[in-house]
């Protein structure tokens, strides 16, 4: 019965994320979309912590309270013209959180007698890849919007080929995790961070809001 409630909660959360992201595409509905997506995340957190794990619920509640206070503080203090930078930072931290959760699952599996299945390895690899890519890419977008990094596209010969090679190496490393373990995992993290930078630097500063929206969807996928 408990598993049924967890599945229903996750389904509601997924629908809330999708519907919330859709509403974020228009200024008139963006605020309500943000609220709906936030409620979906709250449902997912409660279902995971209270029903699906043995974690200390009160510690999680304290962490959520601290995070809410910090988020509200920056959201109130930041000017509307700097809101894209704030969203970029929040996206980056969201991606980092997803990567950290996947990393924790990896080390938990590594230190247990349970043999990692192919599905588990692929899930962890994709979560780390998308989360880390979102983290570094979002902070590059923040730097371009804030003027800390040149707003001009940064390109070089063979850039697309390099990105493809990095992606191939990462999936080969994922395949080699049962053999090389933590070394392959660290390689995936490092290449994912580099790929996030390489994917954003060729895009001009004027297109950064679109990039941030795309990275926001990446962050949602990684969290799911």
C-alpha angles and dihedrals in degrees: 000000000000091000089053092055090048092051091049091048092050091048091052090048093051092050090048091052093049095045092043092051090049091053091050089068092077128051093224094057100029095096094051090044090055091051093049093049091047091052089049090054090047090053091049092049093049093046092049098045102035102034107021107040143032095237121135104268093199093056090051090049090051091050091049091050093050091047092049092051092049092046093048091047094055094040090055096043098046118089118240090244088060096047094105089059091050092049090049091054092047090049090051093052090046090055091047090051091053091049091049092051090050090047091052090052090050094052091043090056092043093054095045131077090242114113113233113242123219091248092053092049092049092047092051093045094051092046092050092044096049095038096049092042089052091049097054095034092052093052091049087052089049091051092051093048092046093047094243090118127039111273091214118100111265110214137160137179115285094014096138091045090052091052091051092049091050091051091050092049090051094054091045088052089051089053090050095051093099088056105037099023117185095013092062090046093053089048090055091052093049095047092046090055091049092047091053090057094045093050095054105037094070090061122087124241093249090064095049095102088059090047090051090052090051092048088049089060089047089054091052091050092050091049091050 
